[in-house]
PDB file of C-alpha atoms and ligand atoms in Angstrom:
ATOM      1  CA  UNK A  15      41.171  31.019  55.074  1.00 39.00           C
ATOM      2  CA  UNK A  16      39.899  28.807  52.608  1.00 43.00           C
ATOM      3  CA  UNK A  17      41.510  29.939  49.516  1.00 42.00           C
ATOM      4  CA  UNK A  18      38.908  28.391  47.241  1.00 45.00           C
ATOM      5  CA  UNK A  19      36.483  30.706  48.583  1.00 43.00           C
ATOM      6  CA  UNK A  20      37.431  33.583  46.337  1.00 48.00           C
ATOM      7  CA  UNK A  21      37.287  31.592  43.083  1.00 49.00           C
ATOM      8  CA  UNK A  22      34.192  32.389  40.893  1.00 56.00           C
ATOM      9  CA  UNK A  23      32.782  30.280  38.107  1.00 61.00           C
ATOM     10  CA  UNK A  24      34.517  32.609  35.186  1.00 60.00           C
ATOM     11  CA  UNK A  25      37.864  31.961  36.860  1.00 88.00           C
ATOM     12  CA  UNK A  26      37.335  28.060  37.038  1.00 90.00           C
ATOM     13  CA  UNK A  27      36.194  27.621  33.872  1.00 90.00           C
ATOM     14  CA  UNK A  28      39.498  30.145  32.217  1.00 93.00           C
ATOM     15  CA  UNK A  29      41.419  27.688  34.528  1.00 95.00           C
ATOM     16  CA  UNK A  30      40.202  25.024  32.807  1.00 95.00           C
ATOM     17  CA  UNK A  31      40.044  26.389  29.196  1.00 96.00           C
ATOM     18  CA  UNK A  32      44.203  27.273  30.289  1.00 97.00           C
ATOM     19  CA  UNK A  33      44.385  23.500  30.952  1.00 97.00           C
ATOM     20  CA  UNK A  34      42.861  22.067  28.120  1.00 98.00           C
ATOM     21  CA  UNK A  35      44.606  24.111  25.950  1.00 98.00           C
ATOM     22  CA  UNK A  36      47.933  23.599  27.260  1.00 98.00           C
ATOM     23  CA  UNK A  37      47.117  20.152  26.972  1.00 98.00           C
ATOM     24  CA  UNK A  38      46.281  20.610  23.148  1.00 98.00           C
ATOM     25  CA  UNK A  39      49.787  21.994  22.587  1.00 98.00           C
ATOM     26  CA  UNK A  40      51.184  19.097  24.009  1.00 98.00           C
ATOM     27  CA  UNK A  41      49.202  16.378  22.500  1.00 98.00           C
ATOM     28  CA  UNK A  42      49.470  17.772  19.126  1.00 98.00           C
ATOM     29  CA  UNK A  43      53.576  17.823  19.491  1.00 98.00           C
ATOM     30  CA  UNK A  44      53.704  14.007  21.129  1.00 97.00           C
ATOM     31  CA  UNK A  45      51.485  12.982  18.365  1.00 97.00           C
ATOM     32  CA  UNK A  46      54.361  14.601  16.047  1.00 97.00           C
ATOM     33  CA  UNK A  47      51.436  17.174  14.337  1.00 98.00           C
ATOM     34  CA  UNK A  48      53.791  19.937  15.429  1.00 96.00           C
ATOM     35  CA  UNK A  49      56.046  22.453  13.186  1.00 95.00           C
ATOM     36  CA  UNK A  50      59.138  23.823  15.018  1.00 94.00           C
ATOM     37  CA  UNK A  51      57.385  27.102  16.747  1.00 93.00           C
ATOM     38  CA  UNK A  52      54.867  27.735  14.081  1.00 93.00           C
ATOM     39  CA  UNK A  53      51.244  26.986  13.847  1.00 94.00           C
ATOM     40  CA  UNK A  54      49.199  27.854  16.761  1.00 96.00           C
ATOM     41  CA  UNK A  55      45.952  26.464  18.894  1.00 97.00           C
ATOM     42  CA  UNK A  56      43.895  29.575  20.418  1.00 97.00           C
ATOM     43  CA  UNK A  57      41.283  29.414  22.994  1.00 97.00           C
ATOM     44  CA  UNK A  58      38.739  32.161  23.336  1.00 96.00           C
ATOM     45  CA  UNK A  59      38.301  33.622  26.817  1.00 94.00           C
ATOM     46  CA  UNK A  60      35.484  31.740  28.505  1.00 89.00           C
ATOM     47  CA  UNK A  61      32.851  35.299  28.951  1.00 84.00           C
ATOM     48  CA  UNK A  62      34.446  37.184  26.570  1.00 85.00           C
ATOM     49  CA  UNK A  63      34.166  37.535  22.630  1.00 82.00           C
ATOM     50  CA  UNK A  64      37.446  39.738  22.143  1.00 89.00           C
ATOM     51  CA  UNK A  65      39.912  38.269  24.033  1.00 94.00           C
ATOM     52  CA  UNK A  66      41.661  34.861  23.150  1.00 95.00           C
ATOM     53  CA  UNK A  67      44.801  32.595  24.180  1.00 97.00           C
ATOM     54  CA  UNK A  68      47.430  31.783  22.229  1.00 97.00           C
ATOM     55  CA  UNK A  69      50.590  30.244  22.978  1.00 96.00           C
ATOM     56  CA  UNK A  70      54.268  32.651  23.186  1.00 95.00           C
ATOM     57  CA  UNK A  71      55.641  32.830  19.905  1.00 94.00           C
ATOM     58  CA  UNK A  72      59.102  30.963  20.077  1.00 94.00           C
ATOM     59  CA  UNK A  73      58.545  28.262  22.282  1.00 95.00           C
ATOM     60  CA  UNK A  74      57.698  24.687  21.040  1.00 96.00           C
ATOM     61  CA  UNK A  75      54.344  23.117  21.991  1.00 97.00           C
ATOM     62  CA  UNK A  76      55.924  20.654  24.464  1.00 96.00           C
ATOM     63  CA  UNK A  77      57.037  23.796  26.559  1.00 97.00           C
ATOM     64  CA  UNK A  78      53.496  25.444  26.968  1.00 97.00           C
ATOM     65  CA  UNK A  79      51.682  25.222  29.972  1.00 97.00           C
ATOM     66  CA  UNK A  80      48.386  26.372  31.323  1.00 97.00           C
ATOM     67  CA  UNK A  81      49.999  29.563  33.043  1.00 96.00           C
ATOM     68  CA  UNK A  82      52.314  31.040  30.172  1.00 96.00           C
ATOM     69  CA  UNK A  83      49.786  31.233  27.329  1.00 97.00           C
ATOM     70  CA  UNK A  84      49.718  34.807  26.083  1.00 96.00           C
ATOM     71  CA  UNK A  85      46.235  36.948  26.294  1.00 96.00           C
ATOM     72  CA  UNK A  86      45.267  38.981  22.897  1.00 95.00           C
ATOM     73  CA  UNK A  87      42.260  40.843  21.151  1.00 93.00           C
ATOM     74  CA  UNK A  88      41.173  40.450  18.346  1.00 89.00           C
ATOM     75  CA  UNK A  89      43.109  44.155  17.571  1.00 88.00           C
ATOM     76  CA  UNK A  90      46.129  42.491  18.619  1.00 88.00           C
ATOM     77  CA  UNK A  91      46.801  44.144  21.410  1.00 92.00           C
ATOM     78  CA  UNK A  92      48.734  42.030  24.211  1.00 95.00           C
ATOM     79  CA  UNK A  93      46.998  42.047  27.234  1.00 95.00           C
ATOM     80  CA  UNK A  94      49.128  39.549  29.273  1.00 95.00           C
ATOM     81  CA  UNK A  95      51.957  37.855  28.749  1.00 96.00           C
ATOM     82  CA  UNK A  96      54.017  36.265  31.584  1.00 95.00           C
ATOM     83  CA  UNK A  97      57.146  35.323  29.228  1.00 95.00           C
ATOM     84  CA  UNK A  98      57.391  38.438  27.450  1.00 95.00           C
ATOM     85  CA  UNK A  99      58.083  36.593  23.975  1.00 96.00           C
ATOM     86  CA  UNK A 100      54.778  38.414  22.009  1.00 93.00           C
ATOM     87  CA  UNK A 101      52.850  36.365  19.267  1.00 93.00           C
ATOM     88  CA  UNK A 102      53.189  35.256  15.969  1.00 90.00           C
ATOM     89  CA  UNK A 103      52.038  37.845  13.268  1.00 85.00           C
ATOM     90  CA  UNK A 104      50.947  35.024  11.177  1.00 82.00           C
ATOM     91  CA  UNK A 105      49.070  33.222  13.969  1.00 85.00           C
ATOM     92  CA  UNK A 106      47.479  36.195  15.017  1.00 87.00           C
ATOM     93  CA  UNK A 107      45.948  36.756  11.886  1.00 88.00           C
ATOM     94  CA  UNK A 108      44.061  33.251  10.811  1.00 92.00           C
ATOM     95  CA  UNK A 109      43.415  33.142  14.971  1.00 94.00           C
ATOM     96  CA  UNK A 110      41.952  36.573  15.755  1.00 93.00           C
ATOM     97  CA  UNK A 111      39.530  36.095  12.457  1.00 94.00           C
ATOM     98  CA  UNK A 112      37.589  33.552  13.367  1.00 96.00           C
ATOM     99  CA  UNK A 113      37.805  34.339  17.269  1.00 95.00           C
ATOM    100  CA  UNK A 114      35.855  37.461  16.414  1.00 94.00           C
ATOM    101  CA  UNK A 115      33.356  36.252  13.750  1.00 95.00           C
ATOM    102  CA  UNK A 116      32.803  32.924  15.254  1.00 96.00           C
ATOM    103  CA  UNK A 117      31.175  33.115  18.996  1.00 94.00           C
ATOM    104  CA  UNK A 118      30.339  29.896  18.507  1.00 96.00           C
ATOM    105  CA  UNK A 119      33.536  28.171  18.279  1.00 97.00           C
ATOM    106  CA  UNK A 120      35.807  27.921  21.308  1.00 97.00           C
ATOM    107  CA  UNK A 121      39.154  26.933  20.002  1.00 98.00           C
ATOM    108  CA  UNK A 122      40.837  27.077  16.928  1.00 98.00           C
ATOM    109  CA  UNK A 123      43.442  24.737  15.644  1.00 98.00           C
ATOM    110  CA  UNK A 124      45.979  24.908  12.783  1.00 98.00           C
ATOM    111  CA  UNK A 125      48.645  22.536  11.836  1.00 98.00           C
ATOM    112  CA  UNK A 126      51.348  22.337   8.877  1.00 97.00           C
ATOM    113  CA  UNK A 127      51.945  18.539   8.788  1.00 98.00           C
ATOM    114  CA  UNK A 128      52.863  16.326   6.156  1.00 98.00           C
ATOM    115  CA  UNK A 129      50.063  14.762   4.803  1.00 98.00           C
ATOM    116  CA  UNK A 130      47.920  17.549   5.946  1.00 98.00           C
ATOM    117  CA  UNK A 131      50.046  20.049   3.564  1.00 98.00           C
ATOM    118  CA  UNK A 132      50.009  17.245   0.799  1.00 98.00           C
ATOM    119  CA  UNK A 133      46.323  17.167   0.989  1.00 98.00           C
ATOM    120  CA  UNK A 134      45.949  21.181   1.025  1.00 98.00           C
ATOM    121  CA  UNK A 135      47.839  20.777  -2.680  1.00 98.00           C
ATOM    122  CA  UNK A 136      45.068  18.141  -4.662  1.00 98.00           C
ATOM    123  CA  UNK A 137      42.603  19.944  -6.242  1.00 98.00           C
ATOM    124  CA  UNK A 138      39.720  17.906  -5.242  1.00 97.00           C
ATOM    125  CA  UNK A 139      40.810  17.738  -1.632  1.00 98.00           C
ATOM    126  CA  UNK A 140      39.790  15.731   1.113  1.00 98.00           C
ATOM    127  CA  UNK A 141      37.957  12.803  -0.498  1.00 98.00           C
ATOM    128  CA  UNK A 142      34.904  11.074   1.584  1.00 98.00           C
ATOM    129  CA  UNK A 143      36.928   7.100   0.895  1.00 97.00           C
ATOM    130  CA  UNK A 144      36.474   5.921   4.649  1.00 97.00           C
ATOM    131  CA  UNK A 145      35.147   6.716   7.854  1.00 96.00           C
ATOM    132  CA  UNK A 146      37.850   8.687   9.067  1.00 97.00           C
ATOM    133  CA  UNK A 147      37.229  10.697   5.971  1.00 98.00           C
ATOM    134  CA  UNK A 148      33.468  10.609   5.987  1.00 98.00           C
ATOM    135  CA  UNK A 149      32.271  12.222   8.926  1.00 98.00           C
ATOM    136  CA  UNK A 150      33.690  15.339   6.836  1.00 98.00           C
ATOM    137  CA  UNK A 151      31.800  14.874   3.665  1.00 98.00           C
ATOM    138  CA  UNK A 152      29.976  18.786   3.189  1.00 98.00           C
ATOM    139  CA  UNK A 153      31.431  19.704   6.512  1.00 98.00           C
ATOM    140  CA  UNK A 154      34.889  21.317   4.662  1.00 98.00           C
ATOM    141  CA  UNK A 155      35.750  24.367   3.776  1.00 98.00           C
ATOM    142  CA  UNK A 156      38.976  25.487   1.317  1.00 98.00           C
ATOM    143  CA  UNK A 157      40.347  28.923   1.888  1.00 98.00           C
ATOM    144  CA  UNK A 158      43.068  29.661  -1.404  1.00 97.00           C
ATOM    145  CA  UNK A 159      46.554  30.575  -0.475  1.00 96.00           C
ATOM    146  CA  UNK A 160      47.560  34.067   0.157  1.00 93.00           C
ATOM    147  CA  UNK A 161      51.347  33.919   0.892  1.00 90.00           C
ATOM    148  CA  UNK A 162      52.289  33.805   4.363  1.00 87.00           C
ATOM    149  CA  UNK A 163      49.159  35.583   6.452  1.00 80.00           C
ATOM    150  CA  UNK A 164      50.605  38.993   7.275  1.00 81.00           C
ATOM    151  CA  UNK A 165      47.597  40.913   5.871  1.00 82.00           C
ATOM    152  CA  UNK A 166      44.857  41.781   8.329  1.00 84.00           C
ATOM    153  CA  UNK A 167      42.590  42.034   5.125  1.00 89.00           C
ATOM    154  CA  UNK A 168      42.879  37.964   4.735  1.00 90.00           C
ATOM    155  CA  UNK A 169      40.679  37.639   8.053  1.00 92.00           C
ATOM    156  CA  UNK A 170      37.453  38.505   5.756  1.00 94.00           C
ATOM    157  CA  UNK A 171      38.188  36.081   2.888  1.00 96.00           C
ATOM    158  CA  UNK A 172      39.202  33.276   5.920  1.00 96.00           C
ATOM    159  CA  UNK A 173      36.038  34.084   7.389  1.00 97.00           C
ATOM    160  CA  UNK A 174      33.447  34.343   4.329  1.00 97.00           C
ATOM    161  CA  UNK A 175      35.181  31.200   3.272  1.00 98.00           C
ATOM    162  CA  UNK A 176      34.953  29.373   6.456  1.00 98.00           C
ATOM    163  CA  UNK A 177      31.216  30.354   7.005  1.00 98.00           C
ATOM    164  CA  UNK A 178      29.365  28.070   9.456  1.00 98.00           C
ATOM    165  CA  UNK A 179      31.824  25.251   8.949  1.00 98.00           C
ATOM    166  CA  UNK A 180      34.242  23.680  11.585  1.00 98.00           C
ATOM    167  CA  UNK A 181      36.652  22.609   9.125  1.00 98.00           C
ATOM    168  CA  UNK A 182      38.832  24.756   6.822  1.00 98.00           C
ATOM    169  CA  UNK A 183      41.465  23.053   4.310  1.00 98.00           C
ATOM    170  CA  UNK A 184      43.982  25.572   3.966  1.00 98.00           C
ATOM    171  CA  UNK A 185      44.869  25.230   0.052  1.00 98.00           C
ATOM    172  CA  UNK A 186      48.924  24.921  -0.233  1.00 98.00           C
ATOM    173  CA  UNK A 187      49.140  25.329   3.445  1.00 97.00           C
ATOM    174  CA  UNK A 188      47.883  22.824   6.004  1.00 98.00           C
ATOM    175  CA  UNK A 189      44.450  22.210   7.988  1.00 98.00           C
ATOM    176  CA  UNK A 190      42.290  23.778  10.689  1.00 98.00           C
ATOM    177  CA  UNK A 191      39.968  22.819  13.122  1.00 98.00           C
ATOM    178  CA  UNK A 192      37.317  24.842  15.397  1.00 98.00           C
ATOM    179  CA  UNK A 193      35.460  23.301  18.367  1.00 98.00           C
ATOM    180  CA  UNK A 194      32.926  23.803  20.928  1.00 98.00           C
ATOM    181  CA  UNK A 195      35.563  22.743  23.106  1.00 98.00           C
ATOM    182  CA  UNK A 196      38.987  21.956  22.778  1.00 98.00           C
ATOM    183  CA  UNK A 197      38.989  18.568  22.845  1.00 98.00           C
ATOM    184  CA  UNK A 198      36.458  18.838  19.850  1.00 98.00           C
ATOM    185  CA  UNK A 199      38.555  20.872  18.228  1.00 98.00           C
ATOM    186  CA  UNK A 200      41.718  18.444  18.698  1.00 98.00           C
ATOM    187  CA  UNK A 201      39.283  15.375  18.108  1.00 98.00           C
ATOM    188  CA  UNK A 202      38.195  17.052  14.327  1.00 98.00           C
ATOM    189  CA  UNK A 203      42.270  17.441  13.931  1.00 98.00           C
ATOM    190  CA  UNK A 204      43.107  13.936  15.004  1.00 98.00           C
ATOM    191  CA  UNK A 205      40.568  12.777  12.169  1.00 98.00           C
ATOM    192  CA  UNK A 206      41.509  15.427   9.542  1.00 98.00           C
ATOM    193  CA  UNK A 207      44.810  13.900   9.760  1.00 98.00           C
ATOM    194  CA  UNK A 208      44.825  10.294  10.179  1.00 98.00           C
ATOM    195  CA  UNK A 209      41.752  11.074   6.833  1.00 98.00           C
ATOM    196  CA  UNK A 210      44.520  12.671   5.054  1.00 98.00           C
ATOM    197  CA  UNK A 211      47.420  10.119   5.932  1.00 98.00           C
ATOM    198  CA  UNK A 212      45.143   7.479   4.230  1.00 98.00           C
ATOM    199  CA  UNK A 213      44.305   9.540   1.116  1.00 98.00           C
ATOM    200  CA  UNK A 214      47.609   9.420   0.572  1.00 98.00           C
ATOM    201  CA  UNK A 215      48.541   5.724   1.204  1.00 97.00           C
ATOM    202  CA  UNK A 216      45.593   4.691  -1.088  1.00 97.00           C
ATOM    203  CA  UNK A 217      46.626   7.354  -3.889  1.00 96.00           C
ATOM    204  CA  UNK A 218      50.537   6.310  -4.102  1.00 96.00           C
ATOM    205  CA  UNK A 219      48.995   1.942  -3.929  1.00 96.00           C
ATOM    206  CA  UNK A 220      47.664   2.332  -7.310  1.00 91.00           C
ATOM    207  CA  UNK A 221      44.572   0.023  -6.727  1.00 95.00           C
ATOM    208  CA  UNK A 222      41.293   0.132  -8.260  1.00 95.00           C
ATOM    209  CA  UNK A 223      39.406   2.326  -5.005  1.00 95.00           C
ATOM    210  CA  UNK A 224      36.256   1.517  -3.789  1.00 96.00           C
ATOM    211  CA  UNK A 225      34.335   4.721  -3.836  1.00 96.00           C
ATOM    212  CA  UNK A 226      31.364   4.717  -1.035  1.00 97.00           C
ATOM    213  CA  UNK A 227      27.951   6.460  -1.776  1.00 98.00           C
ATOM    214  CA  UNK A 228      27.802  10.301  -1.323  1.00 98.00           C
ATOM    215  CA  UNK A 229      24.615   9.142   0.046  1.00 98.00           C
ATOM    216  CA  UNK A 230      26.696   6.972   2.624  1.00 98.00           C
ATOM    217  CA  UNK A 231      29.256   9.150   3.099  1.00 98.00           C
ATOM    218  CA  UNK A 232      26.752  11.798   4.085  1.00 98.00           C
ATOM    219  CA  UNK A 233      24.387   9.474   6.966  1.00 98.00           C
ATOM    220  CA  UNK A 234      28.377   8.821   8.502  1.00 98.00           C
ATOM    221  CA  UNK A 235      28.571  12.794   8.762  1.00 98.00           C
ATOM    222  CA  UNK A 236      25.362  12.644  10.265  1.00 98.00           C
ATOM    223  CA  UNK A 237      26.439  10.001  12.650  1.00 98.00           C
ATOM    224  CA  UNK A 238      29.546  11.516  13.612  1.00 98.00           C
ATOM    225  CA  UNK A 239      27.440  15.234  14.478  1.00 98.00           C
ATOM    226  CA  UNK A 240      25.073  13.691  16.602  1.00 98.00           C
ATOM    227  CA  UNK A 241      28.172  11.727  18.251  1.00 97.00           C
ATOM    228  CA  UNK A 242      29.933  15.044  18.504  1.00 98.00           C
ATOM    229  CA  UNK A 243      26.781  16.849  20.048  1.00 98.00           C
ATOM    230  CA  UNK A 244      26.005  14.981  22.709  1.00 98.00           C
ATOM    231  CA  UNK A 245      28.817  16.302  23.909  1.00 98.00           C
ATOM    232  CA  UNK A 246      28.828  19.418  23.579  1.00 97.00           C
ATOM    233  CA  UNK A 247      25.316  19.766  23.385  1.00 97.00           C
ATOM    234  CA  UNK A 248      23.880  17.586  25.613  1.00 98.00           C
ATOM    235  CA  UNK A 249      26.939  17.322  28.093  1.00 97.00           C
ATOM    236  CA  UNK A 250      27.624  13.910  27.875  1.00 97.00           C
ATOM    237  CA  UNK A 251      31.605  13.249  29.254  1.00 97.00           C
ATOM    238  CA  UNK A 252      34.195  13.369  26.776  1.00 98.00           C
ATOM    239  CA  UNK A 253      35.620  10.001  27.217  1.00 98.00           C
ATOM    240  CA  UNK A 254      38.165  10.176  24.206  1.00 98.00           C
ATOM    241  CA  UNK A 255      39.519  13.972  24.940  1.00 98.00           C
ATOM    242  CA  UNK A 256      40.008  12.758  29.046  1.00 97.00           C
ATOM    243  CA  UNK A 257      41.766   9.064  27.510  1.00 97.00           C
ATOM    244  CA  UNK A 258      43.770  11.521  25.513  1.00 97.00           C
ATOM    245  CA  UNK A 259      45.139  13.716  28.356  1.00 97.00           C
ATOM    246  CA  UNK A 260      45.940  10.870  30.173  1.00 96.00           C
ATOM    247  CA  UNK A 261      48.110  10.347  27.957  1.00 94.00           C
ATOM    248  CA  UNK A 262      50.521  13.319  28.619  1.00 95.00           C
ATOM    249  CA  UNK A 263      50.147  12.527  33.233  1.00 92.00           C
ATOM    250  CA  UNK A 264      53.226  10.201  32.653  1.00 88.00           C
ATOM    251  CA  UNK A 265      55.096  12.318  30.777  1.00 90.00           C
ATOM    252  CA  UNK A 266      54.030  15.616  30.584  1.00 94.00           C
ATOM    253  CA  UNK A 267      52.151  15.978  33.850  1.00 95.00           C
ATOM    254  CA  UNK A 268      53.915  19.511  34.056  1.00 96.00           C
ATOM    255  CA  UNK A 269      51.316  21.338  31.341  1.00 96.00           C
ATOM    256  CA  UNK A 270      48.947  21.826  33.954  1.00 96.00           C
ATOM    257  CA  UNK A 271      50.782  24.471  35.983  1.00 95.00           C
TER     258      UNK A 271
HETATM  259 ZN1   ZN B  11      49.938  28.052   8.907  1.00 52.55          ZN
END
């Protein structure tokens, strides 16, 4: 019997979705963007707007793989869970809002990191001073701290404050990323970071700044969308999100199963 034959589309392209976001969890912890077992990457169910993936609340990112991710709606209800370890309250909240309010957006990405955090704190935020930083000019959103997100009544103010944006600073709290895919979503993260790693370098040299045009600024945002939508758009192959997976076959060849 050829046990292929029984696979639809819907179940190769969840088996995918698993892989890619196992591979997420494990990119985001080599790259050292992890926070013990906190902060979460989610994955909405390829076909379905209510159900997502998110990973089992107490392991660390470099132990998820594509078959222990836990299945939730966006009520919270559990629908599988192969370790039996549940989900992060927390997680579950900022995850499940934008899962249900944004069908547009595949995954969802959240990390507490240092410079990330540092960032969330300045008043004025992310500033547009290089090209990391530039592709983000008008593309961020701020969302003000709530204390830690427990209430389910914090998913409307994440999402009216999110709106149609794929970027959301969270003030005193860290950063998030949506995609069209994961590796859009990690891709936006990697950025967001490495942006916020160099605010912070330039701010603690001292040294006049050279401050590019918003005008400037805003034609590299424009560059970097039509960059970004030719893949997911126009299919072109994600040549950065496949070098980045590559990444983990040496090491961490072991998320895929
Ligand atoms: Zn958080």
């Amino acid at each position: 019997m050829n046990i292929h034959a029984s696979i639809t589309p819907i179940d190769e392209a969840t088996r995918q979705v698993r892989v890619d976001l196992a591979a997420a969890y494990r990119l985001i912890h080599r790259l050292g963007l992890d926070d013990s077992i906190y902060t979460h990457i989610s994955v909405r169910l390829p076909g379905a707007h209510d159900r997502f993936l998110i990973n089992p609340y107490g392991m660390r990112f470099e132990e998820v793989t594509a078959s222990n991710l836990v299945t939730v709606d966006v009520d919270g209800k559990v629908i599988d869970d192969p370790l039996g370890l549940g989900i992060n309250p927390a997680g579950f909240t900022i995850h499940s809002a934008i899962h249900a309010a944004r069908h547009d957006v595949l995954c969802v990405l959240h990390t507490h990191t240092v410079a990330g955090v540092a960032v969330s704190c300045q008043k004025d935020g992310l500033q547009p001073l290089n090209q990391w930083s530039m592709q983000f000019t008008d593309r961020i959103a701020y969302h003000d701290f709530e204390g830690i997100a427990l209430d389910l009544s914090e998913r409307e103010r994440l999402v009216r404050d999110l709106g149609a944006k794929m970027v959301l600073i969270l003030r005193n709290h860290g950063l998030l990323t949506c995609g069209r895919s994961v590796g859009e979503a990690f891709k936006l993260m990697h950025n967001m970071e490495r942006s916020c790693r160099a605010q912070l370098a330039l701010q603690s040299s001292g040294v006049e700044i050279i401050r590019p045009s918003l005008a400037i600024a805003q034609h590299t945002a424009g560059q970097y969308d039509r960059g970004y939508a030719r893949i997911e758009v126009e299919g072109q192959k994600d040549g950065e999100w496949a070098a980045f997976k590559r990444m983990l076959e040496r090491t961490d060849a072991d998320y895929v199963n």
